[in-house]
Short mmCIF file of C-alpha atoms in Angstrom, two decimals:
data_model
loop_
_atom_site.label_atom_id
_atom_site.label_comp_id
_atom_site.label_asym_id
_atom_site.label_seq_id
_atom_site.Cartn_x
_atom_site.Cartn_y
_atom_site.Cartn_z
CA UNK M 13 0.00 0.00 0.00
CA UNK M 14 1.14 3.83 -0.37
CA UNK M 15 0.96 6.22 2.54
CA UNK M 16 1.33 9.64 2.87
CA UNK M 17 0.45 12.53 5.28
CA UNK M 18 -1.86 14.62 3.72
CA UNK M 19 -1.95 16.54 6.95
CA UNK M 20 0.52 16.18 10.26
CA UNK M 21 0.79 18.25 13.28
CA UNK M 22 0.11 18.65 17.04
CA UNK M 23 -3.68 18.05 16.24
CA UNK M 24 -5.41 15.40 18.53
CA UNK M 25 -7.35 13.82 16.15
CA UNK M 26 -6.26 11.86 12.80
CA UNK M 27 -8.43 10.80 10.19
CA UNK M 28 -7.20 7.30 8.31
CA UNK M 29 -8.98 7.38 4.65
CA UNK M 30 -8.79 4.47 2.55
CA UNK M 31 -9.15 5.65 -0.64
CA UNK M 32 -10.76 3.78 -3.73
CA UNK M 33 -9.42 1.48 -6.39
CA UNK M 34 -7.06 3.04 -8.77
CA UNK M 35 -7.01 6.87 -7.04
CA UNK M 36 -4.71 9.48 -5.39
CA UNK M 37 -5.49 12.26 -3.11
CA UNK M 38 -7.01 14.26 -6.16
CA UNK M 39 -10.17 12.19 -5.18
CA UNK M 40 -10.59 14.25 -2.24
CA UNK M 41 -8.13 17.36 -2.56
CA UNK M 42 -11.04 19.83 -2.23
CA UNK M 43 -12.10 17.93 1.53
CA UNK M 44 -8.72 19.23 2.77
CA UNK M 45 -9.19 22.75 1.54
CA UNK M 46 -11.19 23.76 5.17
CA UNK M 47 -9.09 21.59 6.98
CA UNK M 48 -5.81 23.35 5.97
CA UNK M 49 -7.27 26.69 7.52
CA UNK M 50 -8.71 25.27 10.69
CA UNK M 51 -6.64 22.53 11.01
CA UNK M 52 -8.81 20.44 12.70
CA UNK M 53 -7.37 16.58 12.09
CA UNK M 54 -4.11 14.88 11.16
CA UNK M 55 -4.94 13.15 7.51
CA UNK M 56 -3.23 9.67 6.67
CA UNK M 57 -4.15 8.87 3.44
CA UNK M 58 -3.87 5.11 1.82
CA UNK M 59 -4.00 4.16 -1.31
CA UNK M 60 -2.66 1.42 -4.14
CA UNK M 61 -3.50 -1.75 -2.97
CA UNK M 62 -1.41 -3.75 -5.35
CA UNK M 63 0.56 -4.66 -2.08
CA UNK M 64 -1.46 -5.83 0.84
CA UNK M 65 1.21 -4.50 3.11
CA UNK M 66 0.36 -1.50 5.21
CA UNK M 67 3.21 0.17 6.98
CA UNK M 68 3.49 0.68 11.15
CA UNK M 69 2.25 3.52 12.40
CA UNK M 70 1.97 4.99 16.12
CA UNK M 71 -1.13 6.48 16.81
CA UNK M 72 -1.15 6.38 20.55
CA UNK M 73 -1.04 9.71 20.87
CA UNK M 74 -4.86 10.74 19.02
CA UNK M 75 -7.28 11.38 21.06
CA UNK M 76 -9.88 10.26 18.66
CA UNK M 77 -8.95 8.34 15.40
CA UNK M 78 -11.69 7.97 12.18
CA UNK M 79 -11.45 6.00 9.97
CA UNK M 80 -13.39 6.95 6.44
CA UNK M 81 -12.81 4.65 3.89
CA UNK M 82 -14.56 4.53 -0.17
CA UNK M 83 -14.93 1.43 -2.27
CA UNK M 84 -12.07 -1.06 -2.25
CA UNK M 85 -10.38 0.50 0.92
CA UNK M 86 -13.30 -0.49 2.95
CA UNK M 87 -12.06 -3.89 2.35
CA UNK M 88 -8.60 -2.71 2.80
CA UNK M 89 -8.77 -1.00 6.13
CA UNK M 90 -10.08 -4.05 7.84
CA UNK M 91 -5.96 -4.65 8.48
CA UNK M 92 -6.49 -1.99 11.17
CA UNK M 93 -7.00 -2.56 14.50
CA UNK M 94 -6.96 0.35 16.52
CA UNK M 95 -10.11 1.77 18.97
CA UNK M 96 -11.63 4.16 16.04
CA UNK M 97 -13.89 7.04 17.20
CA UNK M 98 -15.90 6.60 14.53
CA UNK M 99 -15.78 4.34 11.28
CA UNK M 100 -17.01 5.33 8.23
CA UNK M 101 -18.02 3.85 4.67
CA UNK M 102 -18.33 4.90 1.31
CA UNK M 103 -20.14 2.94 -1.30
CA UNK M 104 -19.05 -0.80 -1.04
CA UNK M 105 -18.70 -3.09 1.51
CA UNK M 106 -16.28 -5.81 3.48
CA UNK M 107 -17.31 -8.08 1.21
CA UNK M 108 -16.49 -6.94 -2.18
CA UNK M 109 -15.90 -9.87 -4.65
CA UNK M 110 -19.68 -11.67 -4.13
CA UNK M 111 -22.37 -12.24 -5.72
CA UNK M 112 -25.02 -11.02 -3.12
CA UNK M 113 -22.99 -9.03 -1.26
CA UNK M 114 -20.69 -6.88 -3.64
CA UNK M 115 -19.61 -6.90 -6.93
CA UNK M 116 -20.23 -10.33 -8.90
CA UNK M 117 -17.21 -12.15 -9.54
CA UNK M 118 -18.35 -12.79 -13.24
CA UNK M 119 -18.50 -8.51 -13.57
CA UNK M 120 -15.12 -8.08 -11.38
CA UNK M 121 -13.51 -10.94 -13.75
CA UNK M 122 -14.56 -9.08 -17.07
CA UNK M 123 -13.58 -5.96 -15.73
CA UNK M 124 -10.04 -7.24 -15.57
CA UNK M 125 -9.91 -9.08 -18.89
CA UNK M 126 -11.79 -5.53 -20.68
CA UNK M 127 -9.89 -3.39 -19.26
CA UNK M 128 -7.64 -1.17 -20.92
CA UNK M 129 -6.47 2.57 -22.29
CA UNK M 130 -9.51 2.05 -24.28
CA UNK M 131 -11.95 1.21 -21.95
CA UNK M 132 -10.81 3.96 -19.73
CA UNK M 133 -13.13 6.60 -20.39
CA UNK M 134 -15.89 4.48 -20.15
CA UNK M 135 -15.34 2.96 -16.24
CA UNK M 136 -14.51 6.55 -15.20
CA UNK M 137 -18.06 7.79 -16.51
CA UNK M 138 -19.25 4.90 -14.81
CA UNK M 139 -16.98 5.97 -11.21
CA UNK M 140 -17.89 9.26 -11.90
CA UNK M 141 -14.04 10.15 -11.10
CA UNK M 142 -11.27 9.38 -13.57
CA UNK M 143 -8.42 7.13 -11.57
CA UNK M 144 -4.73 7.77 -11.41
CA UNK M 145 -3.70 8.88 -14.66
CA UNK M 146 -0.42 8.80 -13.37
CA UNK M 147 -0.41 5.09 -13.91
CA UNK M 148 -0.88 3.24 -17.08
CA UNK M 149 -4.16 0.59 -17.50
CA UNK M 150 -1.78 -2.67 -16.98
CA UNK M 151 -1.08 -1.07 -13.59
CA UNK M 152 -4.47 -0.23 -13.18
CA UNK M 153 -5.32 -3.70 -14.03
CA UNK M 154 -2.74 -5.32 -11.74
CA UNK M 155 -4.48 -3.61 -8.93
CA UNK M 156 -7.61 -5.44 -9.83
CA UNK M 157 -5.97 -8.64 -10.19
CA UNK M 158 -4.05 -8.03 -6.46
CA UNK M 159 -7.30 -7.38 -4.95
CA UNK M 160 -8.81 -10.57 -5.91
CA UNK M 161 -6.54 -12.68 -4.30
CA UNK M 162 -6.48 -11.08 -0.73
CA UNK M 163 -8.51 -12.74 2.28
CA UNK M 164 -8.77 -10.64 4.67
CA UNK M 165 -11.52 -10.73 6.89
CA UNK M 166 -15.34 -10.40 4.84
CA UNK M 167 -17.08 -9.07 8.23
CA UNK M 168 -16.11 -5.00 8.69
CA UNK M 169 -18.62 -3.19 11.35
CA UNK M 170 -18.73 0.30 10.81
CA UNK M 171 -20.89 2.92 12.62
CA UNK M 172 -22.31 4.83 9.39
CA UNK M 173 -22.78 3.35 5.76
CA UNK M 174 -23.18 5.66 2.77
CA UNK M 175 -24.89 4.12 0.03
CA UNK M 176 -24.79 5.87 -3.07
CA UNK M 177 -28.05 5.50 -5.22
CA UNK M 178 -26.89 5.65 -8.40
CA UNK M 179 -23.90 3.16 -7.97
CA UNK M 180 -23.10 1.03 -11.11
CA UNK M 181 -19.43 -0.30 -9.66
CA UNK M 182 -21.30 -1.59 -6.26
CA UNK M 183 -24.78 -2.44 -6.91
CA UNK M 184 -26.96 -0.44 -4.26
CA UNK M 185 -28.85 -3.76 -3.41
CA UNK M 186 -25.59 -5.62 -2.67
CA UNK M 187 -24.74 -2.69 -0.47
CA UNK M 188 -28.20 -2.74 1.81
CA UNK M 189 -27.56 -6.33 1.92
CA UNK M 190 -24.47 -6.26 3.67
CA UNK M 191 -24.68 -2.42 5.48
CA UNK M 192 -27.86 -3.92 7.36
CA UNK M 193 -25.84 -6.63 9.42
CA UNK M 194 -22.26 -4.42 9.65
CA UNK M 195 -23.37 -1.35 10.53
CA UNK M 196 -25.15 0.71 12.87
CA UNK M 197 -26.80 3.04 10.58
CA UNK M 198 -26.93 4.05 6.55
CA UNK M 199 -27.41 6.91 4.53
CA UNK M 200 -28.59 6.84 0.92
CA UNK M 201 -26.84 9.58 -1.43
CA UNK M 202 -28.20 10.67 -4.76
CA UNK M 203 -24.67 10.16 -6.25
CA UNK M 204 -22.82 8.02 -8.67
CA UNK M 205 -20.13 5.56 -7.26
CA UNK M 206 -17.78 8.38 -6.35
CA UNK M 207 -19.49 10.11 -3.51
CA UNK M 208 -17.46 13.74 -2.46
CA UNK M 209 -18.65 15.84 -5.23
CA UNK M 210 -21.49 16.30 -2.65
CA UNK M 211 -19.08 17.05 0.54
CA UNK M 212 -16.91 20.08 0.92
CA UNK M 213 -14.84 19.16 4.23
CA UNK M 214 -14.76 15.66 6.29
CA UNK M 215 -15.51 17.72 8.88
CA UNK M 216 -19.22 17.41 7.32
CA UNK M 217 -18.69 14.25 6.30
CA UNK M 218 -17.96 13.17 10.08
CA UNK M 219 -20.77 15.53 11.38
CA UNK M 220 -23.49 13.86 8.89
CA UNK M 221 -22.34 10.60 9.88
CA UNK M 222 -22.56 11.21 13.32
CA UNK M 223 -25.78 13.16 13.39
CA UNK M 224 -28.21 12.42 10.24
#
């Protein structure tokens, strides 16, 4: 996995996001805008799951940790065990290869063989966020392939599920399915797989969680 510190200081709280398949801190680069004035949490962000690895980090020192976590790195960020203030998911689930409760693993297996420069523009409509065009489809692809072949635990509970309506990556049944038995409470957005167009700080994004 990749790491970086999109935000680090004396603040005592940290956010840990898990970011989607394929993306970079572009995905949410306008969520940090509000948080670089008022500085209000530490920002880890993870990404690149090609290796399952995830680095060592001390976090005894947070008051409160949240983790927030989109697609694929809800999956992902079940490798943490820490006492979380708050856990957070964005459309998908802990279970993300299945055929009830994720994405079918006929669908996942053609979107590996399809996939390609060509293709491209299509499964970013279909995201409704284009991934890192830093990296070339084959890597892309390799990420896909990686992800398949992890087993990590299938069971994440999470204290808010967002469920976006519109979803076409993670159908929005599969999602209910699963969100009803790991987590304590969901919220339906009107949104396409990629869900912060709609969000302007995780400060709201914590505060709707907490209190919708």
């Amino acid at each position: 996995m990749f790491t970086e510190w999109l935000a680090k200081g004396q603040r005592p709280s940290l956010i840990l996001f898990f970011n989607g398949w394929g993306m970079t801190k572009n995905s949410i680069a306008h969520l940090l805008e509000e948080n670089t004035i008022s500085k209000n949490y530490d920002i880890l962000h993870i990404c690149n799951y090609q290796d399952p690895d995830l680095p060592q980090f001390d976090f005894s020192g947070y008051k409160d940790i949240y983790l927030i976590a989109w697609s694929m790195g809800i999956y992902m960020s079940t490798q943490v065990s820490v006492p979380f203030t708050q856990k957070i998911a964005f459309c998908g689930t802990g279970n993300p290869i299945d055929r009830k409760e994720g994405i079918s693993p006929r669908t996942y297996r053609l979107t590996i063989t399809s996939f390609s420069e060509k293709t491209m523009p299509a499964f970013c409509d279909k995201i409704g966020f284009p991934p890192d065009s830093t990296r070339s489809a084959k890597e892309l692809q390799q990420e896909l392939i990686a992800l398949q072949n992890y087993a990590f635990p299938k069971t994440a509970f999470f204290d808010c599920a967002f469920i976006a309506e519109n979803d076409t990556i993670f159908p929005r049944e599969a999602q209910e399915l699963y969100w009803c038995k790991y987590a304590k409470k969901t919220i339906h957005l009107q949104t396409k797989h990629y869900p912060f167009r709609i969000f302007s700080s995780f400060r709201e994004i914590i505060t709707m969680a907490k209190h919708s």
